[in-house]
PDB file of C-alpha atoms and ligand atoms in Angstrom:
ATOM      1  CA  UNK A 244     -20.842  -3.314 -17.493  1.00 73.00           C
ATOM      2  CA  UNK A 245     -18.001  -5.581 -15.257  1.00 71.00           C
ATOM      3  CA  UNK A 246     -18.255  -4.258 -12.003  1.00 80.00           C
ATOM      4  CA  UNK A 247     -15.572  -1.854 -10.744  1.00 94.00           C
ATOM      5  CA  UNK A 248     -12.342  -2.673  -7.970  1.00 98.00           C
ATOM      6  CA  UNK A 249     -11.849  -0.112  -5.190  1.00 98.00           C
ATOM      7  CA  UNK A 250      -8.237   0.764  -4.332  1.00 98.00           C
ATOM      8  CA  UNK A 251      -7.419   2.985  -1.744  1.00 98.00           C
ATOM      9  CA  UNK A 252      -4.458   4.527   0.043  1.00 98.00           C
ATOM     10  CA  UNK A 253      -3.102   7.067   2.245  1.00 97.00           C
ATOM     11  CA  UNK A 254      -1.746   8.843  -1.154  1.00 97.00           C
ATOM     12  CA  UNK A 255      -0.036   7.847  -3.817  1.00 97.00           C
ATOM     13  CA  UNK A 256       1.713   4.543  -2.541  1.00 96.00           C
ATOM     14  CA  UNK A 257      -0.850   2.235  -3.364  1.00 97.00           C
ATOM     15  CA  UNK A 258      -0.676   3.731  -7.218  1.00 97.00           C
ATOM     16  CA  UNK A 259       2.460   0.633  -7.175  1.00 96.00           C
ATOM     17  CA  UNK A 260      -0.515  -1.719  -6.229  1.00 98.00           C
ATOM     18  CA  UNK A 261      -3.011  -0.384  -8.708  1.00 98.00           C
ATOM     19  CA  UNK A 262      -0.103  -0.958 -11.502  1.00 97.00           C
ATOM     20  CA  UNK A 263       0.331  -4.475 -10.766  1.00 97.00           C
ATOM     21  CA  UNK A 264      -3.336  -5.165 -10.753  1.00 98.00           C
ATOM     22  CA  UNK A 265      -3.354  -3.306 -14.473  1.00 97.00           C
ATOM     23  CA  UNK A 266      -0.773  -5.212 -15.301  1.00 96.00           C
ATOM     24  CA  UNK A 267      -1.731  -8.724 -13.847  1.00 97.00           C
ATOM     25  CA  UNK A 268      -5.554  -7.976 -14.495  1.00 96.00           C
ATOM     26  CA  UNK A 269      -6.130  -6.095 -17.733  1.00 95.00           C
ATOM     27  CA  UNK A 270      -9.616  -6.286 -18.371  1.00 95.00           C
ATOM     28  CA  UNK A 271     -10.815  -5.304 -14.872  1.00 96.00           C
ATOM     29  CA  UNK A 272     -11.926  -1.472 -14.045  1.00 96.00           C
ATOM     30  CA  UNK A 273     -10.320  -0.129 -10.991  1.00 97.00           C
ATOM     31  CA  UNK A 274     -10.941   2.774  -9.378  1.00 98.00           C
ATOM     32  CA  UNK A 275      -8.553   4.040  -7.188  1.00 98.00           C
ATOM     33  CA  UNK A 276      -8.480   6.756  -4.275  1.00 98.00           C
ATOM     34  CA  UNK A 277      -5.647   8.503  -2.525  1.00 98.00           C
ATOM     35  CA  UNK A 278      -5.860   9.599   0.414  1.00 98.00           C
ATOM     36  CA  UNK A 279      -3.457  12.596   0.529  1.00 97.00           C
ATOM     37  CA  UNK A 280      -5.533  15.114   2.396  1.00 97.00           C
ATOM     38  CA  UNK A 281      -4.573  12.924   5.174  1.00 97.00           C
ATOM     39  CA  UNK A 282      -1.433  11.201   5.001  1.00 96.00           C
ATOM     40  CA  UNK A 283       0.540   9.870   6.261  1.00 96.00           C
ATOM     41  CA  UNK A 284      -1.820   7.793   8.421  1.00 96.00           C
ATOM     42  CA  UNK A 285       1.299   6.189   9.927  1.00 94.00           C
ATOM     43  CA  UNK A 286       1.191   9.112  12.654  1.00 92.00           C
ATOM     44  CA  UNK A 287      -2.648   9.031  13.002  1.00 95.00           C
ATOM     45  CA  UNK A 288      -4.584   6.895  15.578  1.00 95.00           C
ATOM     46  CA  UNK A 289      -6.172   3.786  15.142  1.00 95.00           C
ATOM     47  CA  UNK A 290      -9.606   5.502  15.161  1.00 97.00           C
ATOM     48  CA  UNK A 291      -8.482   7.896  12.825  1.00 97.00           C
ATOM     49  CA  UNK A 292      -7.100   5.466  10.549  1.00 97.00           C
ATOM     50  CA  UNK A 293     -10.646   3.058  10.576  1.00 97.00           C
ATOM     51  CA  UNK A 294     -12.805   6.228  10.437  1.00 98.00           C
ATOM     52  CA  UNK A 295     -11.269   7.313   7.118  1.00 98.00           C
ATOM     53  CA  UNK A 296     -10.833   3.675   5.625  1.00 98.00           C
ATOM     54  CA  UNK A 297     -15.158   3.103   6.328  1.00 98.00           C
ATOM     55  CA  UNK A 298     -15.584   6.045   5.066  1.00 98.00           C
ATOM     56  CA  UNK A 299     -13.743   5.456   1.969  1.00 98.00           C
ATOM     57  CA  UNK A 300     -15.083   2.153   1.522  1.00 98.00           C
ATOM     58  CA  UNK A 301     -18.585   3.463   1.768  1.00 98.00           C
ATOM     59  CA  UNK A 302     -17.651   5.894  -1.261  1.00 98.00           C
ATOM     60  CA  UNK A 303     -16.033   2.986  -3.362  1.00 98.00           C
ATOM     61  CA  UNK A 304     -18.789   1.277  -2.885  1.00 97.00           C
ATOM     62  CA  UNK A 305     -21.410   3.986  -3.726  1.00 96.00           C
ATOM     63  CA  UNK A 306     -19.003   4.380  -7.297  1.00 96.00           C
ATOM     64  CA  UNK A 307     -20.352   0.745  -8.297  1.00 95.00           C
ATOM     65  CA  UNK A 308     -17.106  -1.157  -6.897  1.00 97.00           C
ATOM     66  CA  UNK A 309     -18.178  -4.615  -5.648  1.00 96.00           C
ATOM     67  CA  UNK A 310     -14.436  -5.701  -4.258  1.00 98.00           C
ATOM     68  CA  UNK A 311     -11.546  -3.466  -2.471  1.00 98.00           C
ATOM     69  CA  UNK A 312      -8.013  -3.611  -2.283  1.00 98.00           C
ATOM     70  CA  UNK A 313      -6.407  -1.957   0.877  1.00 98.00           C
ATOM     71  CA  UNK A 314      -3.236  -0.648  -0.995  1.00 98.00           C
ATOM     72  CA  UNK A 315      -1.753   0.540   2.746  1.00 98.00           C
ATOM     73  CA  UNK A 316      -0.545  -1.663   5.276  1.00 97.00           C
ATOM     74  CA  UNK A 317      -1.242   0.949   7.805  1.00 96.00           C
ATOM     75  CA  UNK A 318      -4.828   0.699   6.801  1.00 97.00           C
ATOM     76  CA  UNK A 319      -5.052  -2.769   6.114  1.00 97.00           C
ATOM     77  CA  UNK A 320      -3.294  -3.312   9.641  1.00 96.00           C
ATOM     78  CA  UNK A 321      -6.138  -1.003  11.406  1.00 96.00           C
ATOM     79  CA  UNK A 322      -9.300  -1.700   9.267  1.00 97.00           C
ATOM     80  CA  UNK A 323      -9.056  -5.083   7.063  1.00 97.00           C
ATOM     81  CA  UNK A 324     -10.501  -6.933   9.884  1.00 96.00           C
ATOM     82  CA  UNK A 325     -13.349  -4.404  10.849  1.00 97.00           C
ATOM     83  CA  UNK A 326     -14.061  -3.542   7.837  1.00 98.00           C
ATOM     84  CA  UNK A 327     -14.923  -7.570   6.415  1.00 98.00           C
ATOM     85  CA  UNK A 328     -16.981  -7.703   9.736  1.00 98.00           C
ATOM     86  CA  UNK A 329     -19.138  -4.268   8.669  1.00 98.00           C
ATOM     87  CA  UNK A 330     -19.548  -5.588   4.857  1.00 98.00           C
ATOM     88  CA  UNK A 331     -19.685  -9.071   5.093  1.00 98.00           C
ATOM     89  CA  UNK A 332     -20.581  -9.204   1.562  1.00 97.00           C
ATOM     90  CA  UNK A 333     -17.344  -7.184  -0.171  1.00 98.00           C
ATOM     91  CA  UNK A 334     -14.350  -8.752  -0.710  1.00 98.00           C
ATOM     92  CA  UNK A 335     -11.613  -7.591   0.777  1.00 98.00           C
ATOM     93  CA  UNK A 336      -8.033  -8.116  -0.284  1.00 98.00           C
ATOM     94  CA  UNK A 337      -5.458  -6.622   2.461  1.00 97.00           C
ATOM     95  CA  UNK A 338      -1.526  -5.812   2.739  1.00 96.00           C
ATOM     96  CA  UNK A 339       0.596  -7.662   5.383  1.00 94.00           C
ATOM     97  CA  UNK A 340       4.897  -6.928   5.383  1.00 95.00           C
ATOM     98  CA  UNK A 341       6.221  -9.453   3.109  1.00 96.00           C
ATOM     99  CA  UNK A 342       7.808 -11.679   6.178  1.00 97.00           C
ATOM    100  CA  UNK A 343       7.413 -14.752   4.653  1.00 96.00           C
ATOM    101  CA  UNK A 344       9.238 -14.320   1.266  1.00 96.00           C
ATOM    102  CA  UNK A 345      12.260 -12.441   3.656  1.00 98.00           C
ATOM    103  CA  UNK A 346      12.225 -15.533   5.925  1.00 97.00           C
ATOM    104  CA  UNK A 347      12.182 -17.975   3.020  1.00 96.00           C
ATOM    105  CA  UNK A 348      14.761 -15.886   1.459  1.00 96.00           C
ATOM    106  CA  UNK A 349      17.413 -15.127   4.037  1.00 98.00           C
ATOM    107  CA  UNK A 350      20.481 -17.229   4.580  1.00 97.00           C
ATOM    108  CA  UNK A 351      22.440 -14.709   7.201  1.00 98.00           C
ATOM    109  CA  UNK A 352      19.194 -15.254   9.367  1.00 98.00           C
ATOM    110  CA  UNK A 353      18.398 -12.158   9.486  1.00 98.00           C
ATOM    111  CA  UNK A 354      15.504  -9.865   7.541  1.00 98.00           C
ATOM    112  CA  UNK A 355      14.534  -6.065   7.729  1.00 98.00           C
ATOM    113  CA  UNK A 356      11.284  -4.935   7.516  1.00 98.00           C
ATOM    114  CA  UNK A 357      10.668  -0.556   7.401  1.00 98.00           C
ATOM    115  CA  UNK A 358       7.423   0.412   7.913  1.00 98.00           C
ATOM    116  CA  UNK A 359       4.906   3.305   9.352  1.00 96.00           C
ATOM    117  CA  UNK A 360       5.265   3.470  13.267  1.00 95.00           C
ATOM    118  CA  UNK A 361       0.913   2.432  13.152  1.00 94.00           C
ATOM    119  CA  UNK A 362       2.188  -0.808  11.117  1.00 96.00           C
ATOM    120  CA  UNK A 363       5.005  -1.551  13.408  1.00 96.00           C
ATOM    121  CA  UNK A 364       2.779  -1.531  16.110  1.00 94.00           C
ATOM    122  CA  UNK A 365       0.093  -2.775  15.038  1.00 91.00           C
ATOM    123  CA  UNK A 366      -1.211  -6.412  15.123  1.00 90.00           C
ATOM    124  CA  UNK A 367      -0.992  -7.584  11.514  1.00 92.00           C
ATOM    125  CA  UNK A 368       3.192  -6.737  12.364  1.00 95.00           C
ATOM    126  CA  UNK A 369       3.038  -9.179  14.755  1.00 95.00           C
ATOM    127  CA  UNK A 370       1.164 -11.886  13.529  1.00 95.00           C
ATOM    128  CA  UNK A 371       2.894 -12.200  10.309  1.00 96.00           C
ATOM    129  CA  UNK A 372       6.401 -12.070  12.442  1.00 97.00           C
ATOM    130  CA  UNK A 373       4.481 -15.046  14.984  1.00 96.00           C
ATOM    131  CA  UNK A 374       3.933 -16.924  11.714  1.00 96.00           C
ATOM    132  CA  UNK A 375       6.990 -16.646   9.675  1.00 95.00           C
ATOM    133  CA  UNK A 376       9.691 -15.439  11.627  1.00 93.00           C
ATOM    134  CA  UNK A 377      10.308 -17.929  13.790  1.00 92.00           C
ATOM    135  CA  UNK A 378      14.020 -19.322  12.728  1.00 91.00           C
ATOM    136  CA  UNK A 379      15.075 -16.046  11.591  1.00 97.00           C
ATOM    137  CA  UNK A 380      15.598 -12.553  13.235  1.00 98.00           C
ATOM    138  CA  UNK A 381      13.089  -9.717  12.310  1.00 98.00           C
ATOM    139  CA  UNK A 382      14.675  -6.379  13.312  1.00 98.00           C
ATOM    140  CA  UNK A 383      11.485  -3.985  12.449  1.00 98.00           C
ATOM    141  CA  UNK A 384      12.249  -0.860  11.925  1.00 98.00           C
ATOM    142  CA  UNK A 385       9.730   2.014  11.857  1.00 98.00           C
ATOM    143  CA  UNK A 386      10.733   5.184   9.213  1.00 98.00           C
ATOM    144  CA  UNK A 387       8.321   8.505  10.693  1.00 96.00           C
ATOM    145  CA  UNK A 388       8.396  11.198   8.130  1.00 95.00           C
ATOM    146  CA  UNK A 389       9.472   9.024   4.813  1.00 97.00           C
ATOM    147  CA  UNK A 390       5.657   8.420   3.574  1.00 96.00           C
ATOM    148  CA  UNK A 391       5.162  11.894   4.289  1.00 95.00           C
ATOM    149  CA  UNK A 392       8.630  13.094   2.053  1.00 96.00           C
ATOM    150  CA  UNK A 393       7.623  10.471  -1.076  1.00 96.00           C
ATOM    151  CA  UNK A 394       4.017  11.508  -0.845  1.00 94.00           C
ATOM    152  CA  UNK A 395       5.497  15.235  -1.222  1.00 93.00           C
ATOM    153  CA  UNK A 396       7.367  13.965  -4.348  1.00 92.00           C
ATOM    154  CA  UNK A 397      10.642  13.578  -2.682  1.00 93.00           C
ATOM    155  CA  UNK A 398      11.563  10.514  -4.386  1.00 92.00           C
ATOM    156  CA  UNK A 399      15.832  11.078  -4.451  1.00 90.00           C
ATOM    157  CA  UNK A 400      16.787  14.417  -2.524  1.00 94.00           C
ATOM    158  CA  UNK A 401      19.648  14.152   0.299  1.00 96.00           C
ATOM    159  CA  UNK A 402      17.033  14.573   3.655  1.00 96.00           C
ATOM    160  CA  UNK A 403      15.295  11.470   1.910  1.00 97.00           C
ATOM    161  CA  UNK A 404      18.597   9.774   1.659  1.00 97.00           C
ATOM    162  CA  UNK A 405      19.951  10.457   4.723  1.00 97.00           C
ATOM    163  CA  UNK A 406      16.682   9.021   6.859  1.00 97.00           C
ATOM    164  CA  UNK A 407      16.952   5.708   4.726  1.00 98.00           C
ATOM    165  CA  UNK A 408      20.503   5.426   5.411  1.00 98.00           C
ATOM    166  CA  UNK A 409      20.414   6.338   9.620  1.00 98.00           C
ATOM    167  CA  UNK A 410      17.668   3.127   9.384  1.00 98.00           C
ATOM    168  CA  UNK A 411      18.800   1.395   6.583  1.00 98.00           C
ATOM    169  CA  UNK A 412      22.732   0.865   7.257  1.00 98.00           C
ATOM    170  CA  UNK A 413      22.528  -0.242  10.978  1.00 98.00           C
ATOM    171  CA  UNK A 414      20.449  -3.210   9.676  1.00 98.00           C
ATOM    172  CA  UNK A 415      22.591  -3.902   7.272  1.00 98.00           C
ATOM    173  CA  UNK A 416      25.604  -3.927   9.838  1.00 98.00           C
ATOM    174  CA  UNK A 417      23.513  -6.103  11.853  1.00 98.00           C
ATOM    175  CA  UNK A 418      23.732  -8.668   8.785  1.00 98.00           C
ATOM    176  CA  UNK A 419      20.466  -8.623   7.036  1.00 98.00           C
ATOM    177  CA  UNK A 420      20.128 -10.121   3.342  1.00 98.00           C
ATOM    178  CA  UNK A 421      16.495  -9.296   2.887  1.00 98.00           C
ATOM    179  CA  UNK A 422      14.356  -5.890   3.509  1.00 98.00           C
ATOM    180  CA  UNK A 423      10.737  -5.997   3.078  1.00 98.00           C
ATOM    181  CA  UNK A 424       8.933  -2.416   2.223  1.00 98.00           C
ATOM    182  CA  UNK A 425       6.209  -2.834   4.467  1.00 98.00           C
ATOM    183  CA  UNK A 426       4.579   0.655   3.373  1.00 98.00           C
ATOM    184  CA  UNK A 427       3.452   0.850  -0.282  1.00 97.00           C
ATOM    185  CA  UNK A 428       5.008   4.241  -0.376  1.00 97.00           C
ATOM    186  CA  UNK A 429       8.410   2.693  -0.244  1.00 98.00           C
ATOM    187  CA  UNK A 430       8.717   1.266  -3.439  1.00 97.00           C
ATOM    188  CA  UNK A 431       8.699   4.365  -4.836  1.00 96.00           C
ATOM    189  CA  UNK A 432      12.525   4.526  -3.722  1.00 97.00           C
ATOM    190  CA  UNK A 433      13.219   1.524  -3.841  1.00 97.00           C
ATOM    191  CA  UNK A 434      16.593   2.240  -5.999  1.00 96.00           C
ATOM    192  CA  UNK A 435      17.469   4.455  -3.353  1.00 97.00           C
ATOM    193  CA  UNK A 436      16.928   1.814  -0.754  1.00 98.00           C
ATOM    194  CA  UNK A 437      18.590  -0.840  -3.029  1.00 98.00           C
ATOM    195  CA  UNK A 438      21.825   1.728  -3.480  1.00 97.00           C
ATOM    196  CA  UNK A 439      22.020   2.559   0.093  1.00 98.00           C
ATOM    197  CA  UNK A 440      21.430  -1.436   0.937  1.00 98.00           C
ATOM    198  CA  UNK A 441      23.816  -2.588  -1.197  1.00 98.00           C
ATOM    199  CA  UNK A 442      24.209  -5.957  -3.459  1.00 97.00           C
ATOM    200  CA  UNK A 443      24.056  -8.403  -1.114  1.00 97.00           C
ATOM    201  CA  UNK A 444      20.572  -7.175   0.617  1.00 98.00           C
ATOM    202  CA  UNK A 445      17.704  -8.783  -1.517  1.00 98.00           C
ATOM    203  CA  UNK A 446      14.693  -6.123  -1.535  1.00 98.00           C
ATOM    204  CA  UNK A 447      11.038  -7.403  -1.218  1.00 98.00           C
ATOM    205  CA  UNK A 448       7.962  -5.505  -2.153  1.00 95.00           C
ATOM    206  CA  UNK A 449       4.573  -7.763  -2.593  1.00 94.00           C
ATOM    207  CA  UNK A 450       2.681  -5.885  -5.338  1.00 96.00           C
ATOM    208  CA  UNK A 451       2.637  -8.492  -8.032  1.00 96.00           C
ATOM    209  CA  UNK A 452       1.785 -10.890  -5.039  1.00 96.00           C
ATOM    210  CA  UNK A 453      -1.490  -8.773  -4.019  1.00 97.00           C
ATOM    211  CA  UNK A 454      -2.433  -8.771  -7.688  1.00 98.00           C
ATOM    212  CA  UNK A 455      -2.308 -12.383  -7.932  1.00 97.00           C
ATOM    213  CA  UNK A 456      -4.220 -12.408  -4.648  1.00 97.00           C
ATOM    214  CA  UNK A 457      -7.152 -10.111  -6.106  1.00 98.00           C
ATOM    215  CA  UNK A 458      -7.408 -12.192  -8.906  1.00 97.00           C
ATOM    216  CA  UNK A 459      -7.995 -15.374  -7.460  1.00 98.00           C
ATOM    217  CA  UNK A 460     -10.734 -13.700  -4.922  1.00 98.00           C
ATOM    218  CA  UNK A 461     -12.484 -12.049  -8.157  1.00 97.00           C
ATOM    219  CA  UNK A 462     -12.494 -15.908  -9.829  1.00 96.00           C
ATOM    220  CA  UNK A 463     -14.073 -17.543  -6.090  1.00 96.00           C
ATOM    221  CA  UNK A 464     -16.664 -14.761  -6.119  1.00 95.00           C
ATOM    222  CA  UNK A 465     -17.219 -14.440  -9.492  1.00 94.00           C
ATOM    223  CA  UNK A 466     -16.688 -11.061 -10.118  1.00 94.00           C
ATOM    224  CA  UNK A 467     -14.280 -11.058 -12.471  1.00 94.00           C
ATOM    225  CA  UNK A 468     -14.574  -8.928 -15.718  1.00 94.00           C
ATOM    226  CA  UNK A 469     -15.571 -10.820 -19.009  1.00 89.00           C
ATOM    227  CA  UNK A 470     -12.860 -12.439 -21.162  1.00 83.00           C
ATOM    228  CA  UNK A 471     -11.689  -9.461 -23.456  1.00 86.00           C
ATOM    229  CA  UNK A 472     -13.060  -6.331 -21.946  1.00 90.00           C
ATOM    230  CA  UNK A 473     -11.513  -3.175 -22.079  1.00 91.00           C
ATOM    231  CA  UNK A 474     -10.143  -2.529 -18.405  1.00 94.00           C
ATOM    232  CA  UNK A 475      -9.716   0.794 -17.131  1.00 95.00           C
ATOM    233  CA  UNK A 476      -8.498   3.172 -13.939  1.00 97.00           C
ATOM    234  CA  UNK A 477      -9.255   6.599 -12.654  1.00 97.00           C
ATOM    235  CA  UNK A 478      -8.258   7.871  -9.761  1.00 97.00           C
ATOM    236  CA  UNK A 479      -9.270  10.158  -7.297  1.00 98.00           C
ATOM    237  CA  UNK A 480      -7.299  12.282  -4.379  1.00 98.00           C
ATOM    238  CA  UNK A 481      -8.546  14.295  -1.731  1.00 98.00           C
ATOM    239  CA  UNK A 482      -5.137  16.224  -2.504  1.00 97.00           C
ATOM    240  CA  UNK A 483      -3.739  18.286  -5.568  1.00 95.00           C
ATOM    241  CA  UNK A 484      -4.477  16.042  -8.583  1.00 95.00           C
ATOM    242  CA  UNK A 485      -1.388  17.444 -10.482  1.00 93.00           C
ATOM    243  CA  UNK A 486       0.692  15.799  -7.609  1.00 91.00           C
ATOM    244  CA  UNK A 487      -0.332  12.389  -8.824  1.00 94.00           C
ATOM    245  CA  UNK A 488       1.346  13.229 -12.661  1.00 94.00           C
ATOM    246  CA  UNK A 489       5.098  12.585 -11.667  1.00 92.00           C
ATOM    247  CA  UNK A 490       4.162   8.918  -9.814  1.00 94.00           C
ATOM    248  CA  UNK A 491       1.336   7.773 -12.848  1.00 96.00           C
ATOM    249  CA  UNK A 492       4.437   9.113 -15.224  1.00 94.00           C
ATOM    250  CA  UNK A 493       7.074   6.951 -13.526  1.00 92.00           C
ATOM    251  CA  UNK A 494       4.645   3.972 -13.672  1.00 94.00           C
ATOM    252  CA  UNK A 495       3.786   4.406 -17.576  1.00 94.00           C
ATOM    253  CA  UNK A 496       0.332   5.381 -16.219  1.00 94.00           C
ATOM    254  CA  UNK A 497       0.304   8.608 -17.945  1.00 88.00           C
ATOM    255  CA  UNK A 498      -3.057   8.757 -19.560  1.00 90.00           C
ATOM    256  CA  UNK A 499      -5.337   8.168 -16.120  1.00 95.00           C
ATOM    257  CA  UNK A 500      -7.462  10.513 -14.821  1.00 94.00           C
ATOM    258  CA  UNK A 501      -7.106  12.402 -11.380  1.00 97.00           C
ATOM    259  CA  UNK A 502      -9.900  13.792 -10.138  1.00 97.00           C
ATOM    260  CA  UNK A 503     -11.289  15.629  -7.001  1.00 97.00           C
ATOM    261  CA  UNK A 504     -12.479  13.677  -3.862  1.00 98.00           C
ATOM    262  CA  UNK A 505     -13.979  15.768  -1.675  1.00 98.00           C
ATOM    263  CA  UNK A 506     -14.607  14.780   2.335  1.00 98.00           C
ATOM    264  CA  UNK A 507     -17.546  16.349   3.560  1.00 98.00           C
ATOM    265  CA  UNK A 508     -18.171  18.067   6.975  1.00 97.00           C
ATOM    266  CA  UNK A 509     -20.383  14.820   8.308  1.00 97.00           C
ATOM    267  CA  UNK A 510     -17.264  12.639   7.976  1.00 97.00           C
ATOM    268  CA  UNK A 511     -18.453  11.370   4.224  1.00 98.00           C
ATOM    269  CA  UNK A 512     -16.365  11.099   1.261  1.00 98.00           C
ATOM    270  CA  UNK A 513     -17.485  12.340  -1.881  1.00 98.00           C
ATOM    271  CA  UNK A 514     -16.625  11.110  -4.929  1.00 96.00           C
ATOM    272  CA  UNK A 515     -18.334  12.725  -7.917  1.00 89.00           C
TER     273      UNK A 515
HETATM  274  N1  DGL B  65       1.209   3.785   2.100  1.00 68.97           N
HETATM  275  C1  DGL B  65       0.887   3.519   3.437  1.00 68.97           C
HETATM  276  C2  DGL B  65       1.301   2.161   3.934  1.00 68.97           C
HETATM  277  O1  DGL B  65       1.404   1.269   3.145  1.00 68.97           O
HETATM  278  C3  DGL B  65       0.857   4.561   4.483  1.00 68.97           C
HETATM  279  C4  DGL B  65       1.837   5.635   4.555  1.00 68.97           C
HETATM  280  C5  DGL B  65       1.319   6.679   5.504  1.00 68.97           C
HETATM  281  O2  DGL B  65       0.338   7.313   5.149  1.00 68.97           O
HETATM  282  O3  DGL B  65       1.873   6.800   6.603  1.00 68.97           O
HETATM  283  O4  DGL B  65       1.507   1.971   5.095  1.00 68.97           O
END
C-alpha cells in the first residue's frame, strides 16, 4: 500500500489545498484533518498554534502518513520550522503569502496581501516581503473574524461582504493590481473578493503552486505512489462533519468521507 499524505488545517480552508493535490496528484492517498474545534488559529498564540500543529502531526503520522502538507499559513508561519526540526525525517511542505507572483505581477507597484493577524505578524510575513517585495509596495492587511465567518459557512452574506470591502477597497484606492489570499480560507470567496476588487486587481491564491511543490518533494524522497494507483482522501474534523458537505460540494469533492477527530484530555489527537 503507497503511503498516505497528511493535510491539515485550522478547518476547512486547506480542503482548496487538498483539491489541488487530487487534482495535480491523482494516485496519491491523502488524508486530511480540519481543525475546526479550534479555529480560527489566527487569534490564538504562537504556543497554541505549535501545540495543536505537533499534536496533529503526531496523529497523521500514527494514520500511516509519511509526508505533511501545512494547508494554513498561520500554522505553517508558527510550526513549519519547529516542526522539520522535531521530525527530521517527514517531509514537510509549508504555505508562505504568494508575494512573489504579486511582485512579479504588479505594474502600479503596488500588491495586497489579507491574511490572519498570527500570519501578519509572524515571521514567514516578513521574510517573504524581505525577499520579494523589495521594488514594490506590500500594504498587508490583516482580516480578524473572516476565517472564523467562512469556516461558519458564510461564504456570500452582507457582514462577510462588508469586512472584505472596509479592507479590500482602501487598498484598492491606494492603487493595488494584485491581492494575494494569504489564508487558505480565503479562496473560498474569492468571487466575492474578485467583485468587490474589481477588474483591474489580479487575485493570487498558490494552491496549484503547493501541489506542484508536494509533488516534486514526494519524487526527491521517493515516496510517491506507484504509476496507476487508485488515489484517495478522507478527512477528518474535530468539528461537525456535516459542516464540511457544502465546501467538499463546491469543490466536486462530494463523495469523501468526514469523520470524527477527537482531542483527548492529555493534549493528543485521536484519529480513529
Ligand atoms: N486557514 C488558515 C490560514 O491559512 C487559518 C485561518 C484561521 O484559523 O485563522 O491561515
Amino acid at each position: 500500500m503507497d503511503p498516505r499524505i497528511g493535510i491539515f488545517d485550522s478547518g476547512i480552508g486547506g480542503l482548496n489545498i487538498a483539491a489541488a493535490i487530487r487534482q495535480a496528484l491523482p494516485s496519491e492517498r491523502l488524508l486530511y484533518f480540519g481543525d475546526n474545534a479550534h479555529v480560527p488559529y489566527g487569534e490564538r498564540t504562537a504556543e497554541e498554534i505549535l501545540g495543536f500543529s505537533t499534536a496533529i502531526t503526531e496523529a497523521l503520522l500514527g494514520k500511516g502518513c509519511r509526508s505533511i502538507v501545512i494547508a494554513c499559513n498561520t500554522a505553517s508561519s508558527v510550526a513549519l520550522v519547529p516542526l522539520r526540526e522535531r521530525f527530521p525525517e517527514v517531509p514537510f511542505v509549508g504555505m508562505e503569502p504568494a508575494v512573489k507572483p504579486a511582485a512579479e505581477h504588479t505594474r502600479s507597484g503596488v500588491v495586497g496581501v489579507l491574511a490572519t493577524r498570527a500570519t501578519v505578524e509572524g515571521r514567514a510575513m516578513a521574510d517573504v516581503v524581505e525577499r520579494f517585495g523589495k521594488n514594490v509596495e506590500v500594504i498587508q492587511q490583516a482580516c480578524p473574524g473572516l476565517a472564523q465567518r467562512i469556516d461558519g459557512g458564510d461564504l456570500d452574506g452582507p457582514q462577510t461582504e462588508a469586512l472584505l470591502r472596509g479592507w479590500i477597497e482602501p487598498m484598492v484606492e491606494r492603487g493595488i493590481d494584485a491581492l494575494v489570499l494569504g489564508c487558505t480560507h480565503y479562496p473560498l470567496v474569492r468571487p466575492l473578493i474578485e467583485h468587490i476588487a474589481g477588474p483591474g486587481v489580479r487575485v493570487i491564491e498558490p494552491s496549484e503552486a503547493i501541489a506542484r511543490r508536494l509533488g516534486q518533494v514526494l519524487a526527491e524522497r521517493g515516496l510517491a505512489a506507484s504509476a496507476g494507483s487508485e488515489g484517495s482522501l478522507e478527512c477528518f474534523t474535530s468539528g461537525l462533519p456535516g459542516r464540511f458537505d457544502a465546501v467538499l460540494k463546491k469543490l466536486d469533492l462530494e463523495s469523501v468521507s468526514v469523520r470524527q477527530g477527537v482531542w483527548q484530555a492529555d493534549g493528543s489527537l485521536l484519529l480513529a
